[in-house]
Amino acid sequence: MRVALVVPPVKDFYFTPQRASFLGVRTIAALLRERGIEHAVFNGVRSRGRPIPLPEELSYLDRYVGSTHFFSGFHRFGIREDFLAGQVASYGPDLVLVSCFAFGYANETIETIAAIKRLSPRSYIVAGGAGVSAYPEYFIRNSQADAAVRGQAEDCIDMLIRDPGEAPGACSRTAGGALRSIPAYTHDCPFKPVMMKTRESRDAVYYAAMISRGCPRRCSFCSVRLTFPGYRRAARDDVLAMIGTIPRTDKRVHVNFEDDSLLVEFDGFMDVLDALASHTRGRFSFSMENGTEFALLDADRIRALKRLGVTRLNLPLVSRDERILTASGRRGDADSYAAVAATCRRYDIPVTAYIIAGLPGDTIQSVRAGVDYLLGLDVLVSILPFYPVPGIAGYESTSYFDSISPRLCTGAAFYPWHGIGTDDLVDLFRTAREAALRAKK
């Protein structure tokens, strides 16, 4: 058997290298390697974007594009779908697994599947990933995928190889055309940590890693639980073995952890960082794009993170309005946040502070109050416009998403889901971006 693992290109206003590791695909590749299955990864994403026309469903943003402190244009980050499909077809796979890392990029996944089917019509195509886990039926109704699978790869990989349509979490069509869904496993399956090299500079080697799954929190706006129902850490021996695979080098080694909740087991995370520092002979730094909850930090923990080489902390405040915080399932308050930010400043740790704009109950006044508050804390302020994903609180009825474009389910769509309109969302975004640019000067 020959399996192709496919990552479609990304079409958006922006894309960052931190989003390009696609550790889920690397996890599947490792599982196939363990089973002796021939496979190849076809990554259609590139960090440099090519300008493309603004999609019709985002045409309401046309008057902002290119304006001061907004995005310069819409881009395709990666190769064309037909070129990617040509690479896959030349490989001659029996099974094609196409990844969708977020529901907002469903269109790219659907277009890639169509291109592969044109050139390799006999290949069995399965869509998977976090974007598919949110609403697998959508991909069966709207694409030429033979199956769409929700959940974790470890739960379904063996059946996926033998009989994809019968795999746990699989959705497919019957011979009569009706949709058929198989429940996904919900038990805590064993898993291994994953790491990959993302780039290298003259003086540093960069890696992305994940050593845990899921999050113990149940924030209303978060979709992590749709793929990872519970929170678990990888076995310590497996993490240490992974660290041991990093080649020795005189360059600094930087690891960006992509976990969703790193600090829940703080002592265990310190153990991992100590092992990394030892393996790299102290030439080590790290960052955490996700999963840093300010309520879990205090002066001792911040000092420990600094000692072990943290380069920046991403700390969501979410909202200054305590009612909205409570309704969202978040802990902490603005005063506690200010204390954490001040401690980070004392230890010379840069902080990026995030406000989510447009949550249920938000008003333009409440979000502006949060932004103004953060601007006084010597932090880099970033606005994240709210967007829903099928299955999160308030959007449990997935049928709602049948009548809208998935592209609206991204922060960069600035879509008015609740009480704040597009004009105000864009204005808040510009305000934060202008302040960030001033702070960098």
Short mmCIF file of C-alpha atoms in Angstrom, two decimals:
data_model
loop_
_atom_site.label_atom_id
_atom_site.label_comp_id
_atom_site.label_asym_id
_atom_site.label_seq_id
_atom_site.Cartn_x
_atom_site.Cartn_y
_atom_site.Cartn_z
CA MET A 1 0.00 0.00 0.00
CA ARG A 2 1.11 3.54 -0.77
CA VAL A 3 -0.30 6.51 1.20
CA ALA A 4 -0.08 10.20 0.27
CA LEU A 5 -0.37 12.76 3.08
CA VAL A 6 -1.48 16.07 1.59
CA VAL A 7 -1.43 19.58 3.04
CA PRO A 8 -3.45 22.02 0.86
CA PRO A 9 -2.26 25.59 0.27
CA VAL A 10 -3.61 28.35 2.52
CA LYS A 11 -5.55 31.35 1.19
CA ASP A 12 -5.75 34.26 3.60
CA PHE A 13 -4.61 37.79 4.30
CA TYR A 14 -1.57 36.56 6.21
CA PHE A 15 0.31 33.45 7.21
CA THR A 16 3.12 32.94 9.72
CA PRO A 17 5.87 30.28 9.89
CA GLN A 18 4.52 29.21 13.29
CA ARG A 19 1.37 27.92 11.58
CA ALA A 20 3.28 25.84 9.05
CA SER A 21 4.52 22.89 11.09
CA PHE A 22 1.41 20.70 10.51
CA LEU A 23 2.32 18.38 13.36
CA GLY A 24 -0.84 16.32 12.85
CA VAL A 25 0.41 15.21 9.45
CA ARG A 26 3.80 14.41 10.97
CA THR A 27 2.03 12.32 13.62
CA ILE A 28 0.27 10.26 10.95
CA ALA A 29 3.55 9.84 9.06
CA ALA A 30 5.14 8.43 12.23
CA LEU A 31 2.24 6.01 12.73
CA LEU A 32 2.56 4.79 9.15
CA ARG A 33 6.32 4.43 9.53
CA GLU A 34 5.83 2.29 12.66
CA ARG A 35 3.54 0.00 10.65
CA GLY A 36 5.90 -0.27 7.69
CA ILE A 37 3.47 1.49 5.34
CA GLU A 38 5.01 3.32 2.38
CA HIS A 39 4.04 6.99 2.46
CA ALA A 40 5.04 10.48 1.38
CA VAL A 41 4.11 13.98 2.56
CA PHE A 42 3.01 16.54 -0.06
CA ASN A 43 3.02 19.95 1.58
CA GLY A 44 1.38 22.56 -0.64
CA VAL A 45 2.03 25.45 1.77
CA ARG A 46 4.76 28.03 1.26
CA SER A 47 5.52 30.95 3.55
CA ARG A 48 5.71 33.48 0.72
CA GLY A 49 2.27 34.43 -0.56
CA ARG A 50 1.14 35.28 -4.09
CA PRO A 51 -1.61 37.92 -4.48
CA ILE A 52 -4.98 36.53 -5.58
CA PRO A 53 -8.39 38.20 -5.91
CA LEU A 54 -10.41 38.70 -2.75
CA PRO A 55 -13.04 35.91 -2.57
CA GLU A 56 -16.61 37.01 -3.24
CA GLU A 57 -17.72 36.01 0.25
CA LEU A 58 -15.18 38.49 1.69
CA SER A 59 -15.97 41.30 -0.75
CA TYR A 60 -17.33 43.47 2.08
CA LEU A 61 -13.67 43.88 3.19
CA ASP A 62 -12.53 45.25 -0.17
CA ARG A 63 -12.71 48.89 0.96
CA TYR A 64 -10.31 48.20 3.84
CA VAL A 65 -7.68 46.19 1.93
CA GLY A 66 -4.50 48.19 1.46
CA SER A 67 -5.55 50.93 3.87
CA THR A 68 -3.39 52.09 6.77
CA HIS A 69 -2.76 49.41 9.41
CA PHE A 70 -4.83 46.82 7.56
CA PHE A 71 -3.79 43.93 5.34
CA SER A 72 -2.22 44.77 1.99
CA GLY A 73 -4.06 42.06 0.09
CA PHE A 74 -5.38 38.52 -0.08
CA HIS A 75 -2.84 35.78 -0.91
CA ARG A 76 -2.36 32.15 -1.73
CA PHE A 77 0.37 30.81 0.51
CA GLY A 78 1.55 27.80 -1.42
CA ILE A 79 1.38 26.11 -4.78
CA ARG A 80 -1.74 25.81 -6.92
CA GLU A 81 -4.09 22.93 -6.22
CA ASP A 82 -3.64 21.45 -9.69
CA PHE A 83 0.16 21.47 -9.37
CA LEU A 84 -0.10 19.82 -5.94
CA ALA A 85 -2.50 17.23 -7.35
CA GLY A 86 -0.03 16.49 -10.14
CA GLN A 87 2.65 15.67 -7.56
CA VAL A 88 0.26 13.36 -5.73
CA ALA A 89 -0.88 11.62 -8.91
CA SER A 90 2.71 11.01 -9.98
CA TYR A 91 3.28 9.20 -6.70
CA GLY A 92 0.45 6.80 -7.54
CA PRO A 93 -1.13 6.43 -4.08
CA ASP A 94 -3.74 3.89 -3.08
CA LEU A 95 -4.92 6.08 -0.21
CA VAL A 96 -4.82 9.88 0.00
CA LEU A 97 -5.19 11.62 3.37
CA VAL A 98 -5.90 15.34 3.00
CA SER A 99 -5.44 17.56 6.04
CA CYS A 100 -7.62 20.52 7.02
CA PHE A 101 -6.13 22.22 10.11
CA ALA A 102 -9.05 24.63 10.64
CA PHE A 103 -12.66 24.71 9.40
CA GLY A 104 -12.12 28.20 8.00
CA TYR A 105 -9.85 26.66 5.35
CA ALA A 106 -12.34 24.04 4.20
CA ASN A 107 -12.51 25.57 0.70
CA GLU A 108 -8.82 24.92 0.07
CA THR A 109 -9.26 21.32 1.22
CA ILE A 110 -12.29 20.81 -1.02
CA GLU A 111 -10.51 22.34 -4.04
CA THR A 112 -7.43 20.18 -3.46
CA ILE A 113 -9.55 17.02 -3.21
CA ALA A 114 -11.28 17.90 -6.50
CA ALA A 115 -7.94 18.44 -8.23
CA ILE A 116 -6.59 15.09 -6.99
CA LYS A 117 -9.75 13.25 -8.07
CA ARG A 118 -9.40 14.65 -11.60
CA LEU A 119 -5.88 13.28 -11.96
CA SER A 120 -6.09 10.22 -9.73
CA PRO A 121 -9.75 9.11 -9.85
CA ARG A 122 -9.11 5.63 -8.45
CA SER A 123 -7.41 6.83 -5.27
CA TYR A 124 -9.50 6.63 -2.12
CA ILE A 125 -9.47 10.13 -0.54
CA VAL A 126 -10.03 10.79 3.15
CA ALA A 127 -10.27 14.28 4.68
CA GLY A 128 -9.15 14.70 8.29
CA GLY A 129 -7.68 17.12 10.80
CA ALA A 130 -9.09 19.64 13.26
CA GLY A 131 -11.15 21.40 10.59
CA VAL A 132 -12.81 18.15 9.56
CA SER A 133 -13.36 17.01 13.15
CA ALA A 134 -15.57 20.05 13.70
CA TYR A 135 -18.02 18.98 10.97
CA PRO A 136 -17.05 15.93 8.86
CA GLU A 137 -20.45 15.75 7.17
CA TYR A 138 -19.76 19.11 5.54
CA PHE A 139 -16.81 17.65 3.64
CA ILE A 140 -18.80 14.68 2.40
CA ARG A 141 -21.65 16.89 1.17
CA ASN A 142 -19.40 19.49 -0.44
CA SER A 143 -16.35 17.61 -1.73
CA GLN A 144 -15.40 14.49 -3.66
CA ALA A 145 -13.80 12.92 -0.58
CA ASP A 146 -14.69 9.27 -0.16
CA ALA A 147 -14.66 9.65 3.62
CA ALA A 148 -14.12 12.32 6.27
CA VAL A 149 -12.78 11.31 9.68
CA ARG A 150 -13.10 13.11 13.01
CA GLY A 151 -10.88 12.59 16.02
CA GLN A 152 -7.33 11.51 16.72
CA ALA A 153 -5.17 9.58 14.28
CA GLU A 154 -4.15 6.95 16.83
CA ASP A 155 -7.81 5.99 17.28
CA CYS A 156 -8.45 5.15 13.65
CA ILE A 157 -5.13 4.58 11.87
CA ASP A 158 -5.28 0.77 11.68
CA MET A 159 -8.82 0.63 10.31
CA LEU A 160 -8.07 3.65 8.10
CA ILE A 161 -5.41 1.56 6.38
CA ARG A 162 -7.59 -1.56 6.05
CA ASP A 163 -11.05 -0.13 5.36
CA PRO A 164 -11.26 3.69 5.57
CA GLY A 165 -15.05 3.93 5.43
CA GLU A 166 -15.31 1.71 8.52
CA ALA A 167 -12.77 3.62 10.63
CA PRO A 168 -13.86 5.07 14.00
CA GLY A 169 -15.13 8.62 13.41
CA ALA A 170 -15.57 8.09 9.65
CA CYS A 171 -18.37 9.73 7.70
CA SER A 172 -19.12 8.53 4.18
CA ARG A 173 -21.95 7.88 1.73
CA THR A 174 -23.77 4.60 1.37
CA ALA A 175 -24.39 3.04 -2.02
CA GLY A 176 -27.79 4.72 -1.97
CA GLY A 177 -26.27 8.16 -1.38
CA ALA A 178 -27.23 8.59 2.28
CA LEU A 179 -24.67 9.82 4.81
CA ARG A 180 -23.34 7.24 7.24
CA SER A 181 -21.37 8.22 10.35
CA ILE A 182 -19.44 5.93 12.68
CA PRO A 183 -18.91 7.21 16.24
CA ALA A 184 -15.37 8.27 17.10
CA TYR A 185 -13.55 6.67 20.01
CA THR A 186 -13.58 8.80 23.15
CA HIS A 187 -11.17 6.79 25.31
CA ASP A 188 -7.71 8.06 26.18
CA CYS A 189 -5.61 6.40 23.54
CA PRO A 190 -1.83 6.39 24.00
CA PHE A 191 0.08 8.86 21.89
CA LYS A 192 3.63 10.02 21.40
CA PRO A 193 4.97 13.57 21.35
CA VAL A 194 5.90 15.04 18.00
CA MET A 195 8.61 17.44 16.89
CA MET A 196 9.86 18.70 13.56
CA LYS A 197 12.46 21.12 12.30
CA THR A 198 10.79 24.16 10.74
CA ARG A 199 13.73 26.27 9.60
CA GLU A 200 17.37 27.14 10.17
CA SER A 201 19.22 30.45 10.24
CA ARG A 202 22.89 31.32 10.48
CA ASP A 203 22.87 31.07 14.27
CA ALA A 204 19.76 29.04 15.21
CA VAL A 205 17.76 25.91 14.41
CA TYR A 206 13.99 26.12 14.91
CA TYR A 207 11.64 23.29 15.87
CA ALA A 208 7.92 22.94 16.52
CA ALA A 209 6.77 20.43 19.12
CA MET A 210 3.70 19.12 20.91
CA ILE A 211 3.96 17.11 24.13
CA SER A 212 0.32 17.06 25.24
CA ARG A 213 -3.18 16.76 23.84
CA GLY A 214 -6.23 18.86 24.56
CA CYS A 215 -7.02 21.23 27.41
CA PRO A 216 -8.76 20.80 30.79
CA ARG A 217 -10.57 24.10 30.31
CA ARG A 218 -13.83 24.35 28.41
CA CYS A 219 -13.78 27.93 27.15
CA SER A 220 -16.91 28.68 25.16
CA PHE A 221 -15.07 30.05 22.13
CA CYS A 222 -12.52 27.22 21.81
CA SER A 223 -12.80 24.20 19.51
CA VAL A 224 -9.88 22.14 20.86
CA ARG A 225 -12.19 19.66 22.58
CA LEU A 226 -13.77 18.76 19.21
CA THR A 227 -10.58 16.92 18.26
CA PHE A 228 -9.11 16.18 21.70
CA PRO A 229 -11.96 15.54 24.17
CA GLY A 230 -9.67 15.31 27.21
CA TYR A 231 -6.32 16.61 28.43
CA ARG A 232 -3.28 14.31 28.59
CA ARG A 233 0.50 14.56 28.61
CA ALA A 234 2.77 12.28 26.61
CA ALA A 235 4.80 9.78 28.62
CA ARG A 236 7.96 11.31 30.07
CA ASP A 237 10.23 8.64 28.53
CA ASP A 238 8.77 9.34 25.09
CA VAL A 239 9.35 13.08 25.50
CA LEU A 240 12.96 12.52 26.58
CA ALA A 241 13.48 10.16 23.63
CA MET A 242 12.14 12.84 21.28
CA ILE A 243 14.51 15.42 22.73
CA GLY A 244 17.36 12.97 22.18
CA THR A 245 16.72 13.02 18.42
CA ILE A 246 17.71 16.71 18.14
CA PRO A 247 21.10 16.74 16.37
CA ARG A 248 23.99 18.21 18.33
CA THR A 249 24.91 21.66 17.08
CA ASP A 250 26.78 24.77 18.14
CA LYS A 251 23.78 26.82 17.06
CA ARG A 252 21.04 27.88 19.41
CA VAL A 253 18.08 25.49 19.40
CA HIS A 254 14.66 27.15 19.63
CA VAL A 255 11.52 25.10 20.24
CA ASN A 256 8.03 26.52 19.76
CA PHE A 257 5.53 24.42 21.72
CA GLU A 258 2.14 24.23 20.01
CA ASP A 259 0.32 22.62 22.94
CA ASP A 260 -3.04 24.03 23.98
CA SER A 261 -2.39 24.02 27.73
CA LEU A 262 1.28 23.75 28.63
CA LEU A 263 1.28 25.20 32.13
CA VAL A 264 -1.37 22.97 33.72
CA GLU A 265 1.34 20.58 34.89
CA PHE A 266 4.04 23.18 35.46
CA ASP A 267 6.61 20.95 37.17
CA GLY A 268 6.38 18.43 34.36
CA PHE A 269 6.93 21.15 31.79
CA MET A 270 9.97 22.39 33.74
CA ASP A 271 11.34 18.86 33.59
CA VAL A 272 11.01 18.94 29.79
CA LEU A 273 12.74 22.32 29.56
CA ASP A 274 15.57 21.17 31.82
CA ALA A 275 16.08 18.14 29.57
CA LEU A 276 16.19 20.37 26.50
CA ALA A 277 18.67 22.72 28.16
CA SER A 278 20.88 19.76 29.11
CA HIS A 279 20.73 18.18 25.65
CA THR A 280 21.63 21.46 23.93
CA ARG A 281 24.33 22.34 26.50
CA GLY A 282 22.43 25.49 27.40
CA ARG A 283 22.10 26.76 23.83
CA PHE A 284 18.35 26.70 24.02
CA SER A 285 15.31 28.99 23.96
CA PHE A 286 11.59 28.37 23.63
CA SER A 287 8.23 29.96 22.95
CA MET A 288 4.59 28.97 23.41
CA GLU A 289 2.23 30.14 20.68
CA ASN A 290 -0.81 28.71 22.47
CA GLY A 291 -1.77 27.40 25.82
CA THR A 292 -0.43 30.04 28.23
CA GLU A 293 -3.09 30.98 30.76
CA PHE A 294 -2.06 34.00 32.83
CA ALA A 295 -3.99 32.75 35.87
CA LEU A 296 -1.48 29.89 36.11
CA LEU A 297 1.52 32.23 36.41
CA ASP A 298 3.13 33.84 39.43
CA ALA A 299 6.50 35.44 40.12
CA ASP A 300 8.27 32.13 40.82
CA ARG A 301 6.98 30.51 37.66
CA ILE A 302 7.79 33.53 35.52
CA ARG A 303 11.32 33.57 36.93
CA ALA A 304 11.67 29.86 36.10
CA LEU A 305 10.50 30.42 32.52
CA LYS A 306 13.01 33.24 32.12
CA ARG A 307 15.83 31.08 33.49
CA LEU A 308 15.09 28.42 30.90
CA GLY A 309 15.02 30.79 27.94
CA VAL A 310 11.47 31.86 27.15
CA THR A 311 11.60 34.48 24.37
CA ARG A 312 8.04 35.79 24.62
CA LEU A 313 4.78 35.06 26.41
CA ASN A 314 1.45 35.13 24.58
CA LEU A 315 -1.09 35.95 27.29
CA PRO A 316 -4.78 36.20 26.37
CA LEU A 317 -6.80 38.51 28.61
CA VAL A 318 -9.84 37.73 26.41
CA SER A 319 -11.92 40.55 27.93
CA ARG A 320 -11.71 43.12 30.69
CA ASP A 321 -15.41 42.63 31.37
CA GLU A 322 -15.61 40.03 34.16
CA ARG A 323 -19.12 39.01 33.14
CA ILE A 324 -17.88 38.08 29.69
CA LEU A 325 -14.87 36.29 31.15
CA THR A 326 -17.14 34.22 33.41
CA ALA A 327 -19.55 33.43 30.59
CA SER A 328 -16.61 32.35 28.43
CA GLY A 329 -15.28 29.99 31.09
CA ARG A 330 -12.08 31.93 31.73
CA ARG A 331 -10.38 32.56 35.05
CA GLY A 332 -8.65 35.65 36.40
CA ASP A 333 -9.34 39.35 36.21
CA ALA A 334 -7.74 42.47 34.78
CA ASP A 335 -5.88 43.37 38.01
CA SER A 336 -4.33 39.89 38.20
CA TYR A 337 -3.37 40.17 34.54
CA ALA A 338 -1.66 43.51 35.18
CA ALA A 339 0.36 41.97 38.02
CA VAL A 340 1.53 39.12 35.77
CA ALA A 341 2.42 41.55 32.97
CA ALA A 342 4.40 43.73 35.41
CA THR A 343 6.35 40.70 36.65
CA CYS A 344 7.14 39.68 33.07
CA ARG A 345 8.39 43.20 32.40
CA ARG A 346 10.58 43.04 35.52
CA TYR A 347 12.21 39.88 34.15
CA ASP A 348 12.50 41.36 30.66
CA ILE A 349 10.05 38.93 29.06
CA PRO A 350 8.09 40.50 26.17
CA VAL A 351 4.33 39.93 26.38
CA THR A 352 1.77 39.85 23.59
CA ALA A 353 -1.67 40.49 25.07
CA TYR A 354 -4.80 39.29 23.31
CA ILE A 355 -8.34 40.62 23.41
CA ILE A 356 -11.12 38.67 21.67
CA ALA A 357 -13.47 41.17 20.05
CA GLY A 358 -17.08 40.24 19.36
CA LEU A 359 -17.84 37.63 22.01
CA PRO A 360 -21.49 37.26 23.05
CA GLY A 361 -22.30 40.26 25.23
CA ASP A 362 -19.43 42.36 23.89
CA THR A 363 -19.97 45.96 22.89
CA ILE A 364 -17.60 48.30 21.15
CA GLN A 365 -17.26 50.13 24.47
CA SER A 366 -16.32 47.00 26.44
CA VAL A 367 -13.68 45.96 23.92
CA ARG A 368 -12.22 49.48 23.70
CA ALA A 369 -11.99 49.54 27.48
CA GLY A 370 -9.98 46.33 27.36
CA VAL A 371 -7.68 47.63 24.62
CA ASP A 372 -7.10 50.93 26.43
CA TYR A 373 -6.34 49.03 29.63
CA LEU A 374 -3.76 46.82 27.94
CA LEU A 375 -2.12 49.75 26.17
CA GLY A 376 -1.20 51.06 29.61
CA LEU A 377 0.59 47.84 30.64
CA ASP A 378 3.68 47.93 28.40
CA VAL A 379 2.54 44.91 26.40
CA LEU A 380 2.06 44.33 22.68
CA VAL A 381 -1.72 44.40 22.13
CA SER A 382 -3.37 42.15 19.56
CA ILE A 383 -7.04 41.96 18.58
CA LEU A 384 -8.53 38.56 17.74
CA PRO A 385 -11.99 38.96 16.17
CA PHE A 386 -14.35 36.23 17.38
CA TYR A 387 -15.40 33.56 14.92
CA PRO A 388 -17.37 30.35 15.47
CA VAL A 389 -16.51 26.79 14.57
CA PRO A 390 -19.18 24.11 14.25
CA GLY A 391 -19.79 22.54 17.64
CA ILE A 392 -18.60 25.29 20.02
CA ALA A 393 -20.96 26.83 22.60
CA GLY A 394 -23.85 28.58 20.89
CA TYR A 395 -23.09 26.90 17.56
CA GLU A 396 -23.80 23.28 18.39
CA SER A 397 -26.23 22.99 15.47
CA THR A 398 -23.80 22.30 12.64
CA SER A 399 -26.55 22.76 10.04
CA TYR A 400 -26.13 26.53 10.55
CA PHE A 401 -22.81 26.28 8.70
CA ASP A 402 -24.41 24.79 5.60
CA SER A 403 -25.65 28.21 4.53
CA ILE A 404 -22.44 30.24 5.03
CA SER A 405 -18.94 30.14 3.61
CA PRO A 406 -16.28 28.55 5.83
CA ARG A 407 -14.11 31.58 5.05
CA LEU A 408 -16.29 33.59 7.44
CA CYS A 409 -15.07 31.30 10.23
CA THR A 410 -11.67 32.96 10.57
CA GLY A 411 -10.59 35.98 12.58
CA ALA A 412 -9.43 37.79 9.45
CA ALA A 413 -13.01 37.77 8.11
CA PHE A 414 -14.01 40.46 10.66
CA TYR A 415 -17.54 39.18 10.38
CA PRO A 416 -20.15 40.69 12.77
CA TRP A 417 -21.24 37.52 14.56
CA HIS A 418 -22.71 39.27 17.57
CA GLY A 419 -23.03 42.89 18.67
CA ILE A 420 -20.00 44.52 17.02
CA GLY A 421 -20.05 45.41 13.33
CA THR A 422 -17.27 44.98 10.76
CA ASP A 423 -16.38 48.69 10.78
CA ASP A 424 -15.79 48.65 14.52
CA LEU A 425 -13.89 45.35 14.44
CA VAL A 426 -11.55 46.69 11.76
CA ASP A 427 -11.12 49.95 13.68
CA LEU A 428 -10.16 48.05 16.84
CA PHE A 429 -7.72 45.93 14.86
CA ARG A 430 -6.12 49.03 13.34
CA THR A 431 -5.82 50.71 16.73
CA ALA A 432 -3.99 47.73 18.19
CA ARG A 433 -1.76 47.33 15.15
CA GLU A 434 -0.81 51.00 15.12
CA ALA A 435 0.14 50.81 18.79
CA ALA A 436 2.18 47.66 18.16
CA LEU A 437 4.11 49.35 15.34
CA ARG A 438 4.83 52.35 17.55
CA ALA A 439 6.07 50.05 20.33
CA LYS A 440 8.52 48.35 17.96
CA LYS A 441 10.17 51.64 16.96
#
